[in-house]
Amino acid sequence: MSYSVEQRGSTNGPDYRLFFKNADGNYISPFHDIPMYADEGQNIFNVVIEVPRWSNAKMEIDTKDTLNPIKQDVKKGKLRYVANVFPHKGYIWNYGAIPQTWEDPEHKDPDTGCRGDNDPIDVCEIGTKVCSCGELIKVKVLGVLAMIDEGETDWKVIAINVDDPEAKDLNNISDVKRLKPGFLDATVDWFRRYKVPDGKPENRFAFNGEFKDKDFAINTIKATNNFWKALMAQQSNPGELDCKNTTVSPSDSPLHCSKDQAQAVVGKTSPPGPAECIPLSVDKWFYYERK
């Protein structure tokens, strides 16, 4: 099935929203309505790209708003950009999330000893192409890193677009170590230090910062899909999450969002406008001595 996106508001502005549509032109939720699998038999997963490689704006699926559009994160009333912590420039991979997954904040992971971060599971896509915000790609999973972010488990799946010319040579995390020397170390370094410019301590990792392999990663993704299924079955506490969907829940469910209701949601947002300027400070380097 094919999907498209519709922009509302102004790029680089607080009113920016990116809504998703299915092949029939009906609005959907990228969190709930896009299937987790692109090909279940081959363990190929769908990934919604939130942040293109080399960019700084912290774009994310808004899990707390109806239809879960992509928007830019806001902190203390200001749009959030990740700093360029030398030698890194913005995000060093295409960064996104796997639909129909959820890291349950009430579940304590037996391996990490920490609860989930209340978001879909994150993906670092390491292929050749720089993707666009809102692009839907199909990936094969290579491994996973277990980051501990402010006491929460925040899995980072390493994957590659199945259409990438390098995909045939990358089948497990060991292949990444062999063919892209230094890349996994740079990934750990990026996640360890990217919040330091905001005055926060370095992030920690389970497994001493070692990446787990493909099979471990796939099992982790499947577990987060089970948590999502429990969420949609109203067996888990959603908290502030918006679980409205157009295809998953039956029409008589309180979680079902009709075509008219979805159109009304989008209609209340700002119309598309000209792009706003990115602050010059976003391009600065941030330096500090590593511990």
Coordinates of N, CA, C and O in Angstrom, one line a residue, residues 74-159:
V74 N 9.1 20.8 20.9 CA 9.2 22.1 21.6 C 9.7 21.9 23.0 O 9.2 21.0 23.7
K75 N 10.6 22.7 23.4 CA 11.2 22.7 24.7 C 11.3 24.1 25.3 O 11.9 25.0 24.6
K76 N 10.6 24.3 26.4 CA 10.6 25.6 27.0 C 10.1 26.7 26.1 O 10.6 27.8 26.0
G77 N 9.1 26.3 25.3 CA 8.5 27.3 24.4 C 9.2 27.5 23.1 O 8.8 28.3 22.3
K78 N 10.3 26.8 22.9 CA 11.1 27.0 21.7 C 11.2 25.7 20.9 O 11.3 24.7 21.5
L79 N 11.3 25.9 19.6 CA 11.5 24.7 18.7 C 12.8 24.1 19.0 O 13.8 24.8 19.2
R80 N 12.8 22.8 19.1 CA 14.0 22.1 19.5 C 14.9 21.6 18.3 O 14.4 21.0 17.4
Y81 N 16.2 21.9 18.4 CA 17.2 21.5 17.5 C 18.3 20.8 18.2 O 18.7 21.2 19.3
V82 N 18.8 19.7 17.7 CA 19.9 19.0 18.4 C 21.2 19.8 18.0 O 21.3 20.3 16.9
A83 N 22.1 19.9 18.9 CA 23.3 20.6 18.7 C 24.3 19.8 17.9 O 24.2 18.6 17.8
N84 N 25.2 20.5 17.2 CA 26.3 19.8 16.5 C 27.5 19.6 17.5 O 28.3 20.5 17.7
V85 N 27.5 18.4 18.1 CA 28.5 18.1 19.1 C 29.7 17.6 18.3 O 29.6 16.5 17.8
F86 N 30.7 18.4 18.3 CA 31.9 18.0 17.5 C 32.3 16.6 17.7 O 32.5 16.1 18.8
P87 N 32.6 15.8 16.6 CA 32.6 16.2 15.2 C 31.4 15.9 14.4 O 31.4 15.9 13.2
H88 N 30.2 15.7 15.1 CA 29.0 15.3 14.4 C 28.2 16.6 13.9 O 28.2 17.6 14.6
K89 N 27.6 16.4 12.7 CA 26.7 17.4 12.2 C 25.3 16.9 12.1 O 25.0 16.1 11.4
G90 N 24.5 17.5 13.1 CA 23.1 17.0 13.1 C 23.0 15.5 13.4 O 23.8 14.9 14.0
Y91 N 21.9 14.9 12.9 CA 21.7 13.5 13.0 C 22.6 12.8 12.0 O 22.7 13.2 10.8
I92 N 23.3 11.7 12.4 CA 24.2 11.1 11.5 C 23.6 9.9 10.7 O 24.4 9.1 10.1
W93 N 22.3 9.7 10.8 CA 21.6 8.7 10.1 C 20.2 9.3 9.8 O 19.8 10.3 10.3
N94 N 19.5 8.6 8.9 CA 18.1 8.9 8.8 C 17.4 8.3 10.0 O 17.6 7.1 10.3
Y95 N 16.6 9.1 10.7 CA 16.1 8.7 12.0 C 14.6 8.7 12.0 O 13.9 9.6 11.4
G96 N 14.0 7.6 12.4 CA 12.6 7.4 12.4 C 12.1 6.4 13.4 O 12.7 6.1 14.4
A97 N 10.9 5.9 13.1 CA 10.2 5.0 14.0 C 9.5 3.9 13.3 O 9.0 4.1 12.1
I98 N 9.3 2.7 13.9 CA 8.5 1.6 13.3 C 7.1 1.8 13.8 O 6.8 1.8 15.0
P99 N 6.1 1.8 12.9 CA 4.7 2.0 13.3 C 4.3 0.7 14.1 O 4.9 -0.3 14.0
Q100 N 3.2 0.9 14.8 CA 2.5 -0.2 15.6 C 3.5 -0.8 16.5 O 3.5 -2.0 16.8
T101 N 4.4 0.0 17.1 CA 5.2 -0.4 18.2 C 5.1 0.6 19.3 O 4.8 1.8 19.1
W102 N 5.4 0.2 20.5 CA 5.3 1.1 21.7 C 6.1 0.5 22.8 O 6.0 -0.6 23.2
E103 N 7.0 1.4 23.4 CA 7.8 1.0 24.5 C 7.0 1.4 25.8 O 7.0 2.6 26.2
D104 N 6.3 0.4 26.4 CA 5.4 0.6 27.5 C 6.1 1.1 28.7 O 7.0 0.5 29.3
P105 N 5.7 2.3 29.2 CA 6.4 2.9 30.4 C 6.1 2.2 31.7 O 6.7 2.5 32.7
E106 N 5.1 1.2 31.6 CA 4.8 0.4 32.9 C 5.5 -0.9 32.8 O 5.4 -1.7 33.8
H107 N 6.3 -1.2 31.8 CA 7.0 -2.5 31.7 C 8.5 -2.3 32.0 O 9.1 -1.5 31.3
K108 N 9.0 -3.0 32.9 CA 10.4 -2.9 33.2 C 11.1 -4.0 32.4 O 10.9 -5.2 32.6
D109 N 12.0 -3.6 31.6 CA 12.7 -4.6 30.7 C 13.7 -5.4 31.6 O 14.5 -4.9 32.3
P110 N 13.6 -6.7 31.4 CA 14.5 -7.6 32.2 C 16.0 -7.4 31.9 O 16.8 -7.7 32.8
D111 N 16.3 -7.0 30.7 CA 17.7 -6.8 30.3 C 18.3 -5.5 30.8 O 19.4 -5.4 31.2
T112 N 17.5 -4.4 30.7 CA 18.0 -3.1 31.0 C 17.6 -2.7 32.4 O 18.3 -1.8 33.0
G113 N 16.6 -3.3 33.0 CA 16.2 -2.9 34.3 C 15.4 -1.6 34.4 O 15.2 -1.1 35.5
C114 N 15.0 -1.1 33.2 CA 14.4 0.2 33.1 C 13.1 0.1 32.4 O 12.9 -0.8 31.5
R115 N 12.1 1.0 32.6 CA 10.9 1.0 31.9 C 11.0 1.6 30.6 O 11.9 2.3 30.3
G116 N 9.9 1.4 29.7 CA 9.9 2.0 28.4 C 9.8 3.5 28.4 O 9.3 4.1 29.4
D117 N 10.0 4.1 27.2 CA 10.0 5.5 27.1 C 8.7 6.1 26.6 O 8.7 7.3 26.3
N118 N 7.7 5.3 26.4 CA 6.4 5.7 26.0 C 6.3 6.2 24.5 O 5.4 6.9 24.2
D119 N 7.2 5.7 23.7 CA 7.2 6.1 22.3 C 7.3 4.8 21.4 O 7.7 3.8 21.9
P120 N 7.0 5.0 20.1 CA 7.3 3.9 19.2 C 8.8 3.7 19.2 O 9.6 4.6 19.5
I121 N 9.3 2.5 18.8 CA 10.7 2.1 18.8 C 11.4 2.9 17.7 O 10.9 3.1 16.6
D122 N 12.6 3.4 18.1 CA 13.4 4.3 17.2 C 14.2 3.5 16.2 O 14.7 2.4 16.6
V123 N 14.5 4.1 15.1 CA 15.3 3.4 14.1 C 16.4 4.4 13.5 O 16.1 5.5 13.2
C124 N 17.6 3.9 13.4 CA 18.7 4.6 12.7 C 18.9 3.9 11.4 O 19.4 2.8 11.4
E125 N 18.5 4.5 10.3 CA 18.7 3.9 9.0 C 20.0 4.4 8.4 O 20.3 5.6 8.3
I126 N 20.9 3.5 8.1 CA 22.3 3.8 7.8 C 22.6 3.7 6.3 O 23.8 3.6 5.9
G127 N 21.6 3.7 5.4 CA 21.9 3.6 4.0 C 22.5 4.8 3.4 O 22.8 5.8 4.0
T128 N 22.7 4.8 2.0 CA 23.3 5.8 1.3 C 22.5 7.1 1.1 O 23.0 8.2 1.2
K129 N 21.2 6.9 0.9 CA 20.3 8.0 0.5 C 20.0 8.9 1.8 O 19.7 8.3 2.9
V130 N 19.9 10.2 1.6 CA 19.4 11.1 2.6 C 17.9 11.1 2.4 O 17.4 11.6 1.3
C131 N 17.1 10.6 3.3 CA 15.6 10.5 3.2 C 15.0 11.9 3.4 O 15.7 12.8 3.9
S132 N 13.7 12.0 3.2 CA 13.0 13.2 3.5 C 12.0 12.9 4.7 O 11.6 11.8 5.0
C133 N 11.7 14.0 5.4 CA 10.8 13.9 6.5 C 9.4 13.4 6.1 O 8.8 13.9 5.1
G134 N 8.9 12.3 6.7 CA 7.6 11.8 6.3 C 7.7 10.6 5.3 O 6.7 10.0 5.0
E135 N 8.9 10.4 4.8 CA 9.1 9.3 3.9 C 8.9 7.9 4.6 O 9.4 7.7 5.7
L136 N 8.3 7.0 3.9 CA 8.1 5.7 4.4 C 9.0 4.7 3.6 O 8.9 4.7 2.4
I137 N 9.9 4.0 4.3 CA 10.8 3.1 3.7 C 10.7 1.7 4.3 O 10.1 1.5 5.4
K138 N 11.2 0.7 3.6 CA 11.2 -0.6 4.0 C 12.6 -1.0 4.4 O 13.5 -0.8 3.6
V139 N 12.8 -1.6 5.6 CA 14.1 -1.8 6.1 C 14.3 -3.3 6.5 O 13.3 -4.0 6.9
K140 N 15.6 -3.7 6.5 CA 15.9 -4.9 7.2 C 16.7 -4.5 8.4 O 17.5 -3.6 8.3
V141 N 16.5 -5.2 9.5 CA 17.1 -4.9 10.8 C 18.4 -5.6 10.9 O 18.6 -6.7 10.5
L142 N 19.4 -4.8 11.5 CA 20.8 -5.4 11.6 C 21.2 -5.6 13.0 O 22.0 -6.4 13.3
G143 N 20.6 -4.8 14.0 CA 21.0 -4.9 15.4 C 20.3 -3.8 16.2 O 19.4 -3.1 15.6
V144 N 20.7 -3.7 17.4 CA 20.0 -2.7 18.3 C 20.9 -2.3 19.4 O 21.7 -3.1 19.9
L145 N 20.8 -1.0 19.8 CA 21.5 -0.4 20.9 C 20.5 -0.1 22.0 O 19.4 0.5 21.7
A146 N 20.8 -0.4 23.3 CA 19.9 -0.1 24.4 C 20.4 1.1 25.1 O 21.3 1.0 26.0
M147 N 19.9 2.3 24.8 CA 20.2 3.5 25.5 C 19.3 3.7 26.7 O 18.1 3.3 26.7
I148 N 19.9 4.2 27.7 CA 19.1 4.5 29.0 C 19.1 6.0 29.0 O 20.1 6.7 29.3
D149 N 17.9 6.6 28.8 CA 17.7 8.0 28.7 C 16.8 8.5 29.9 O 15.6 8.2 30.0
E150 N 17.5 9.2 30.8 CA 16.8 9.7 32.0 C 16.1 8.5 32.7 O 14.9 8.7 33.2
G151 N 16.7 7.4 32.8 CA 16.2 6.3 33.5 C 15.2 5.4 32.8 O 14.6 4.5 33.3
E152 N 15.0 5.7 31.5 CA 14.1 4.9 30.7 C 14.8 4.2 29.6 O 15.8 4.6 29.0
T153 N 14.3 3.0 29.2 CA 14.8 2.2 28.1 C 14.4 2.9 26.8 O 13.2 3.1 26.5
D154 N 15.4 3.1 26.0 CA 15.1 3.8 24.7 C 15.9 3.1 23.6 O 17.0 3.4 23.2
W155 N 15.3 2.0 23.0 CA 16.0 1.2 22.1 C 16.2 2.0 20.8 O 15.4 2.7 20.3
K156 N 17.4 1.7 20.2 CA 17.8 2.3 18.9 C 18.1 1.2 17.9 O 19.2 0.6 18.0
V157 N 17.2 0.9 17.1 CA 17.4 -0.2 16.1 C 18.3 0.3 14.9 O 18.1 1.4 14.4
I158 N 19.2 -0.5 14.6 CA 20.1 -0.2 13.4 C 19.5 -1.0 12.2 O 19.4 -2.2 12.3
A159 N 19.2 -0.3 11.1 CA 18.6 -0.9 10.0 C 19.1 -0.2 8.7 O 19.7 0.8 8.7

